[in-house]
Coordinates of C-alpha atoms and ligand atoms in Angstrom, one line a residue:
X577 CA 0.0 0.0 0.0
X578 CA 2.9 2.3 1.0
X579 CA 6.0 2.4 -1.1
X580 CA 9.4 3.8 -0.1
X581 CA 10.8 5.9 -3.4
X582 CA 14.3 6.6 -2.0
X583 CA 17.6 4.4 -2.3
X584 CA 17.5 2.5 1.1
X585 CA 21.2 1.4 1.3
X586 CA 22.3 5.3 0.4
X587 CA 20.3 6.4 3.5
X588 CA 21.6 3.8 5.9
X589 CA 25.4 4.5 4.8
X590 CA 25.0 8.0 5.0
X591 CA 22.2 9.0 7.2
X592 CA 20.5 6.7 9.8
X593 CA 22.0 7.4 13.1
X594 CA 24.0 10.2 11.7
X595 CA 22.3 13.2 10.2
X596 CA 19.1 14.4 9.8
X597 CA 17.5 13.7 5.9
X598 CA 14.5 15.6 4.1
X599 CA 13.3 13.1 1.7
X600 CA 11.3 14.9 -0.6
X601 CA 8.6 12.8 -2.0
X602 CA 9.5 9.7 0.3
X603 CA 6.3 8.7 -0.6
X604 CA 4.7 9.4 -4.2
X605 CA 1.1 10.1 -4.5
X606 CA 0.7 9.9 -0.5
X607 CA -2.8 9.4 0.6
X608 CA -3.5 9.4 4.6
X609 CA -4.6 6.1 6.1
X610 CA -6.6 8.2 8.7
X611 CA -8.3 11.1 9.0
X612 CA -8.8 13.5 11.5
X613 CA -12.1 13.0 12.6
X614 CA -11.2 9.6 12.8
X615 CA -8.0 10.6 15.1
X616 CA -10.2 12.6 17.4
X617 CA -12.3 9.3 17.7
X618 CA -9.5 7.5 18.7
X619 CA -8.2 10.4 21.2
X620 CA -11.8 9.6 23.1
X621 CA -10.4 5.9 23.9
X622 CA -9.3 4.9 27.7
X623 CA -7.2 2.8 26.1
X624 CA -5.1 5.0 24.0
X625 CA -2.4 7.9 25.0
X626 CA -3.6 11.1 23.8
X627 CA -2.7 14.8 24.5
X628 CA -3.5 18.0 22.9
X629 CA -0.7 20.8 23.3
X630 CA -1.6 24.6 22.8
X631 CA 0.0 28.1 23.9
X632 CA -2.7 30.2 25.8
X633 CA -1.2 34.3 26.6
X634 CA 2.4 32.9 25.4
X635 CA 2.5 30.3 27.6
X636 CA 2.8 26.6 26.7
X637 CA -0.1 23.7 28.0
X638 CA -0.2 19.9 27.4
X639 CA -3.4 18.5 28.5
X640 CA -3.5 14.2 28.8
X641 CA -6.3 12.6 26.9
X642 CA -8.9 10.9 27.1
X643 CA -11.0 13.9 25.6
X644 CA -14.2 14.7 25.3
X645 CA -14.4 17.5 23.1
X646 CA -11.9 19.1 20.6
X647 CA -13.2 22.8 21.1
X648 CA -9.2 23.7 20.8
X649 CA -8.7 22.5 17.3
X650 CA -11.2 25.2 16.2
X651 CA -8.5 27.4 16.3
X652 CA -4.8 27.6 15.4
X653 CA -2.1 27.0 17.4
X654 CA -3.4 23.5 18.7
X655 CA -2.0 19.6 18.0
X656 CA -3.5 17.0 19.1
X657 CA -1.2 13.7 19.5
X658 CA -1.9 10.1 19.8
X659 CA 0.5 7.2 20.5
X660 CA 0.8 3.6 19.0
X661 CA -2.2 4.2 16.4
X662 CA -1.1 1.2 14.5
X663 CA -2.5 -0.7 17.6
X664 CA -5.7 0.1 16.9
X665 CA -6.0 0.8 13.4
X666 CA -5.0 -1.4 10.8
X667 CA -5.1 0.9 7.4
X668 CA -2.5 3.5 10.1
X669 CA -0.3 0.3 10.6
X670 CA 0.3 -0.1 7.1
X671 CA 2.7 3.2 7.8
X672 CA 4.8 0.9 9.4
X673 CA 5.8 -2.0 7.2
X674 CA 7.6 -0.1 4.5
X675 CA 10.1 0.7 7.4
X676 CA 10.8 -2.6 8.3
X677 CA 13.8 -2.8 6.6
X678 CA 15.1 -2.0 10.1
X679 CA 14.3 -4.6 12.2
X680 CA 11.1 -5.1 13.8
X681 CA 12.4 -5.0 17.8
X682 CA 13.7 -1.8 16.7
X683 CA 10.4 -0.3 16.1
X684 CA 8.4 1.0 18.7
X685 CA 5.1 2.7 17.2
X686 CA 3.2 5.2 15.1
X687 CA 2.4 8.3 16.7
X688 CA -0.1 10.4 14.7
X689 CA -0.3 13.9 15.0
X690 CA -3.2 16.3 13.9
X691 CA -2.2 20.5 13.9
X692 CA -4.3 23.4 13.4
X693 CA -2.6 26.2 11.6
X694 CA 0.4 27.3 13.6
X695 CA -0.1 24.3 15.6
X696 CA 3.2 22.1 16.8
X697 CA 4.8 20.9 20.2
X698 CA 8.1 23.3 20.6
X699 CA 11.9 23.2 19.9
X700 CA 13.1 19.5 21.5
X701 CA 15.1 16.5 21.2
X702 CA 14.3 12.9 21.4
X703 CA 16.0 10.7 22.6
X704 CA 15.4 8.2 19.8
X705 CA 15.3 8.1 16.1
X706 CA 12.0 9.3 13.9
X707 CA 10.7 9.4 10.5
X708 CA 8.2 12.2 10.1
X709 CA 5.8 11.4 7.4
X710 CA 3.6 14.4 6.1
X711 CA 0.0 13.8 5.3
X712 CA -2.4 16.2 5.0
X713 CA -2.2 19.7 4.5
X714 CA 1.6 21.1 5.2
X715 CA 3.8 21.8 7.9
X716 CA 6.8 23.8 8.0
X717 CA 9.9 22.3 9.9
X718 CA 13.6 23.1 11.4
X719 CA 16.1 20.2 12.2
X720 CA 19.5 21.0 13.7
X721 CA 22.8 18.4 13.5
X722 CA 23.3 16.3 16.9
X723 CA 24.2 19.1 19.5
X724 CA 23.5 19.6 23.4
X725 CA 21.7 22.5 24.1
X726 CA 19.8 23.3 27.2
X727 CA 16.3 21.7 28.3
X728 CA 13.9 22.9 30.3
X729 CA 10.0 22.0 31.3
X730 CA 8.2 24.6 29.3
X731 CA 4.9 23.2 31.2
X732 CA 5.0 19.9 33.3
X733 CA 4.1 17.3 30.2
X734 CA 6.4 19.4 27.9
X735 CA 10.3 19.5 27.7
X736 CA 11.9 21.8 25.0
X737 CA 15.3 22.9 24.3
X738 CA 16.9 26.5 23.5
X739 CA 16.8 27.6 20.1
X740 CA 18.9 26.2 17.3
X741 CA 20.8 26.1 14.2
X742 CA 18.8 24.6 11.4
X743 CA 20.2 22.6 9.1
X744 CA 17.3 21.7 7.5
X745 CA 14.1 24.4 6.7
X746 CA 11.7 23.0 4.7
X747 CA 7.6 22.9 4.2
X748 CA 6.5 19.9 4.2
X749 CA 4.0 18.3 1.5
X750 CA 2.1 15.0 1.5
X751 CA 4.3 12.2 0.9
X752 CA 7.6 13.7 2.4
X753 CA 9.5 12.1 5.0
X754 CA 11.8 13.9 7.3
X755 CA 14.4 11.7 9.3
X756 CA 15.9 12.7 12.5
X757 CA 18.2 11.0 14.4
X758 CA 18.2 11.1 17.7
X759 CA 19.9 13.9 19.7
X760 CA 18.8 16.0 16.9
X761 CA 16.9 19.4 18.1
X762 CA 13.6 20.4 15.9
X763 CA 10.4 21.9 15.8
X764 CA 7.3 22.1 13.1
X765 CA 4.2 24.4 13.1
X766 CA 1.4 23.5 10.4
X767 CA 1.0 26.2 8.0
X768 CA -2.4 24.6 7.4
X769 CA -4.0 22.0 9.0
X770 CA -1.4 19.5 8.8
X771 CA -0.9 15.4 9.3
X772 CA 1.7 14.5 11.1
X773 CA 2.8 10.6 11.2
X774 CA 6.2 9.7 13.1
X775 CA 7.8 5.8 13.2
X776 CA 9.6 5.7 16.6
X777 CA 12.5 3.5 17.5
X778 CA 13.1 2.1 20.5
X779 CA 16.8 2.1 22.3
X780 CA 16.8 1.6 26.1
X781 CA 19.8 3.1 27.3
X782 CA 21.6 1.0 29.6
X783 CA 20.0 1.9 33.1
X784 CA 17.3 0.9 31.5
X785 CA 18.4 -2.4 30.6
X786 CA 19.9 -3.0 33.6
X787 CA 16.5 -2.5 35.6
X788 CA 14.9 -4.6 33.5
X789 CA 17.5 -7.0 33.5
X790 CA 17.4 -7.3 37.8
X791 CA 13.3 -6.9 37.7
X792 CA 14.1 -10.5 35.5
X793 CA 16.0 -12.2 37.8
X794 CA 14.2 -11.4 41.0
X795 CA 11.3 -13.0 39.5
X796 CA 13.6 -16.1 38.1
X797 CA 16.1 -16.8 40.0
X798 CA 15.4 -18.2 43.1
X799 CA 19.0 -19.3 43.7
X800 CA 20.8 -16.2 43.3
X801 CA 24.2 -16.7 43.6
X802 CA 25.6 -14.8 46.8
X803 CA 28.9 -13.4 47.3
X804 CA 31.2 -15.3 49.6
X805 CA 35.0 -15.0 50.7
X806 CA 37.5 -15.1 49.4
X807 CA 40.1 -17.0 51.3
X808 CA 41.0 -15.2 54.5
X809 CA 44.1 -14.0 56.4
X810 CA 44.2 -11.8 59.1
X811 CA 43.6 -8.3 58.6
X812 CA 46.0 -5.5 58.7
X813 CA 43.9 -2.8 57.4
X814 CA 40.4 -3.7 58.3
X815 CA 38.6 -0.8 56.6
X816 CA 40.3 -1.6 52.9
X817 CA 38.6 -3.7 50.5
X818 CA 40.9 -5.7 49.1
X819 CA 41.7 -6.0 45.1
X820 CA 40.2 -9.8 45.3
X821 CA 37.4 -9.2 46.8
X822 CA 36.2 -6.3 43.8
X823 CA 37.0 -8.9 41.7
X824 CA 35.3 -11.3 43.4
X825 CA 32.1 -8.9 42.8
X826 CA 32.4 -8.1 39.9
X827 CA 32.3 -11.7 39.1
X828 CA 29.4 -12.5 41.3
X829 CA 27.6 -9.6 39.5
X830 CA 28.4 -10.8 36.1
X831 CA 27.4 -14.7 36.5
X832 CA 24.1 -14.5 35.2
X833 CA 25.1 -12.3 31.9
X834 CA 28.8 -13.8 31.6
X835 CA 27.9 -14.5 27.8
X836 CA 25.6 -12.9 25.0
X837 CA 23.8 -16.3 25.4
X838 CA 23.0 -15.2 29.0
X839 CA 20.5 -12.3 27.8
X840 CA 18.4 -14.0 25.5
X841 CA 15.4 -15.2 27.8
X842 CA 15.6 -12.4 29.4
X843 CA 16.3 -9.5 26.5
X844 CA 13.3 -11.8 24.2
X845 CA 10.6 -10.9 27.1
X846 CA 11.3 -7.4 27.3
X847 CA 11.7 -6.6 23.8
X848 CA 8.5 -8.4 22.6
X849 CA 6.3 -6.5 25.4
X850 CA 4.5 -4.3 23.6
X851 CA 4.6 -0.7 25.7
X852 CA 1.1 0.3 25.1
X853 CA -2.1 -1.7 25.2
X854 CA -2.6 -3.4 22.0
X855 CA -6.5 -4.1 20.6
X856 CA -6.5 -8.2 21.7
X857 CA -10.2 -9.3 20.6
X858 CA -9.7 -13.0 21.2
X859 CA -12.3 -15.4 19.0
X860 CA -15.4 -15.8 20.9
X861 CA -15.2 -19.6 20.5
X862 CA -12.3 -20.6 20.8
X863 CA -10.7 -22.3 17.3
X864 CA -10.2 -25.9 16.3
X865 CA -7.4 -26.2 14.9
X866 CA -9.4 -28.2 11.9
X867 CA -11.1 -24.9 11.4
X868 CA -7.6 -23.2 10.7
X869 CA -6.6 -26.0 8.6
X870 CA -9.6 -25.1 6.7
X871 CA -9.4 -21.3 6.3
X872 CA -5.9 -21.2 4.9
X873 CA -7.1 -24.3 2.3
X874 CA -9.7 -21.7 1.2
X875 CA -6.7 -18.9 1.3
X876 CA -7.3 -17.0 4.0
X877 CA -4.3 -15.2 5.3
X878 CA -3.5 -13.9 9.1
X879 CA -2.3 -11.2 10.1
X880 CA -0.1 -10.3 13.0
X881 CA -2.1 -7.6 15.5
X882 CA -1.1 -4.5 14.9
X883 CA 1.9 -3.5 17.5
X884 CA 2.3 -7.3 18.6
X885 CA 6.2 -8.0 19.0
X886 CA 7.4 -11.6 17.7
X887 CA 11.0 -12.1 17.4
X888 CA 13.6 -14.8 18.0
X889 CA 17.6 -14.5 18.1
X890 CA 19.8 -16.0 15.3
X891 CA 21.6 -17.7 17.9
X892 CA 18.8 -19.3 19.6
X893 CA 16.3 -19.9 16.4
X894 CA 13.8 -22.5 18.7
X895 CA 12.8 -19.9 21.1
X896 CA 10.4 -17.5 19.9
X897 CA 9.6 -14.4 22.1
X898 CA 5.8 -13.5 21.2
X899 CA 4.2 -10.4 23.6
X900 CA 6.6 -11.0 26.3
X901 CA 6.1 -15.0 26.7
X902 CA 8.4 -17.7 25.5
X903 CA 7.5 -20.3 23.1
X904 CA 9.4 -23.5 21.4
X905 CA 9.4 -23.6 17.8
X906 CA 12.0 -26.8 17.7
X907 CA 10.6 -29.2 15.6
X908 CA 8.8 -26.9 13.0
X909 CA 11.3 -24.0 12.0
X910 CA 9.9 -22.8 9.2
X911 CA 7.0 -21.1 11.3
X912 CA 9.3 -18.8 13.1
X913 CA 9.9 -17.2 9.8
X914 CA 6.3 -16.8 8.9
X915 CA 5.4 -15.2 12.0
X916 CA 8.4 -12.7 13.0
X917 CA 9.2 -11.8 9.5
X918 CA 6.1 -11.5 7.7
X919 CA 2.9 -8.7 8.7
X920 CA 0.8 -11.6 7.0
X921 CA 1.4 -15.1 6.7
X922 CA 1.5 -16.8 3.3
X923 CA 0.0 -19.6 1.4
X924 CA 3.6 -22.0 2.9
X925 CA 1.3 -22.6 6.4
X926 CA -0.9 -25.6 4.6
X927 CA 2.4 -27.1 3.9
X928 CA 4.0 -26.6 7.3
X929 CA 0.3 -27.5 9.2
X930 CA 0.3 -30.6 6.7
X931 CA 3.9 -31.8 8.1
X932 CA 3.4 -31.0 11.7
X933 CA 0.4 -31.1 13.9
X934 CA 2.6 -29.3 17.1
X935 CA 3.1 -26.3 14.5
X936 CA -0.5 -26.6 14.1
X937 CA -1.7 -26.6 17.6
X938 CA 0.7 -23.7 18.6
X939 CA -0.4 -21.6 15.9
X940 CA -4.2 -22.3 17.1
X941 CA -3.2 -21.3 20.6
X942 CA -1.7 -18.1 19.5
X943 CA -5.3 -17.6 17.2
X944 CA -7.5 -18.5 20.2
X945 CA -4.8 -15.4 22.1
X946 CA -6.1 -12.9 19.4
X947 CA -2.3 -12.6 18.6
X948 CA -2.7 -13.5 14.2
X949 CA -6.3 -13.1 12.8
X950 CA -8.1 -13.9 9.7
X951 CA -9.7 -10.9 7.5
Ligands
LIG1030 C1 4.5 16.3 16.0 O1 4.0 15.6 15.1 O2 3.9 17.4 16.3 C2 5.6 15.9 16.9 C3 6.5 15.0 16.2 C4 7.9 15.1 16.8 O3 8.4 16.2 17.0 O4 8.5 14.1 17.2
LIG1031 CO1 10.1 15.1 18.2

């Protein structure tokens, strides 16, 4: 549905990571996937995050959905932003896939953004990389090269960073795509109503994974290793710690990630939680796996929920990470690809259903989850 018209390998030599790219016309003939009634609909959900982010006397205000009413975007100066829309709608996720020549546990979601005239959200930097897709209407934007600059709470929900160098100055029409690495300072104001659509990657940084990494092994270790001495000689110096016992530390510390290995139960489960809801509608009778046998024979094709994270490591190909659980693949390979490297799977599931009732049942079980569905 959505094409890239740019020379991938170009952009990843020279840009991705490293400098901030307009790509005029990124998408030819763009049409939006959503519109902005719809987007308001959406901003009314519990279950999405929404927030709508105006200047009232000169001052900046961010106000956290759900909303009720919209009265704001009757005038300029107003955007209204909602996160992960290719959870809950499927024609928005399509936005994705053309992106997925990154990897897909690099992706974290489409964030949609609607602006009145004048509309935007400040000068600021993210911490992670973004393609800006305009829709709709047209939106004029400044990017600076990587810099630190200062930051500063321009209202509670809003951090924004001094003003900056641009680099980049550009209107943009329906179908461009603006990347920006991360680090990179920027701002855009619609010059008229204006679609915004950004792909977001994810990087934790390394307190993150840390965290996450201890959260993990207090729930699964139950025999934590514990430090112990080292052996002992009378004390001269009773307050020094010694050399060998650092280094006995460090390697008590380091037993339970000594090798890349070490992460992959762990990393697997946190990479494939999806970090907002996702729209699970689980079959209301559970399926048979006779009456998937049956749909695919008559060519139906499933697709992966929008926003639901399947992957599995080259080094470990059996174990497949779906929505933070762990699942063994051994026996019946070929699924894995089908299901962490396709959006939708293809006609090759008869074959693989035909040669392996396990592969069967699993995939029935993750149908009966709401995880893949049929159109
Ligand atoms: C927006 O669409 O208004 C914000 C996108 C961004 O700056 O990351
Ligand atoms: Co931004």
């Amino acid at each position: 549905m959505f094409e890239l018209n740019f020379e991938i390998n170009q952009f990843l030599d020279t840009y991705w990571q490293k400098k901030p790219i307009l790509i005029k016309q990124g998408f030819v003939d763009f049409q939006d996937p959503i519109a902005a009634d719809e987007l308001a609909g959406l901003a009314m959900e519990e279950d999405l995050e929404s927030r709508l982010v105006y200047q009232e006397e000169g001052a900046w205000q961010a106000e956290i959905g759900p909303f009720n009413t919209f009265e704001r975007l009757d005038n300029d100066g107003a955007t209204l932003l909602i996160q992960a829309v290719d959870h809950w709608h499927p024609d928005a996720q399509q936005l994705i896939r053309p992106f997925r020549f990154l990897p897909n546990w690099r992706i974290d979601d489409l964030m949609i953004s609607y602006s009145t005239p004048k509309g935007g959200v400040g000068p600021h930097i993210d911490n992670y990389d973004v393609f800006i897709i305009q829709g709709q209407g047209k939106r004029h934007w400044r990017v600076g090269e990587r810099q630190t600059l200062p930051e500063f709470a321009a209202h509670g929900a809003l951090k924004h960073c001094a003003e900056f160098e641009a680099s980049i100055d550009v209107e943009m029409e329906p179908g461009d795509i603006l990347y920006i690495p991360s680090g990179c300072p920027h701002e855009g104001y619609a010059v008229e109503a204006s679609i915004n659509y950004s792909v977001g990657f994810r990087a934790p940084d390394q307190n993150d994974l840390l965290s996450s990494f201890t959260d993990y092994n207090i729930d699964n270790n139950d025999n934590a290793l514990r430090y112990t001495d080292i052996p002992m000689q009378v004390r001269e110096k009773p307050g020094r710690i010694e050399q060998a016992e650092l280094n006995k530390l460090h390697q008590v510390m380091l037993e339970n990630c000594k090798t890349p290995a070490h992460l992959i139960p762990w990393f697997g489960k946190m990479i494939s939680e999806a970090k907002h809801d996702l729209d699970i509608a689980q079959p209301e009778h559970p399926l048979q796996t006779e009456d998937i046998l049956e749909f695919l024979e008559d060519g139906a094709q499933f697709t992966r929920l929008g926003g639901l994270r399947a992957v599995y490591f080259e080094q470990a190909p059996q174990q497949v990470f779906i929505n933070g659980d762990a699942y063994d693949f051994s026996g019946f390979l070929e699924l894995i690809s089908c299901l962490c490297d396709q959006d939708e799977t293809a006609s090759e599931l008869v074959e693989i259903f035909q040669s392996s009732a396990e592969a069967l049942a699993l995939f029935t079980k993750l149908v009966n989850l709401g995880y893949w569905y049929a159109e």
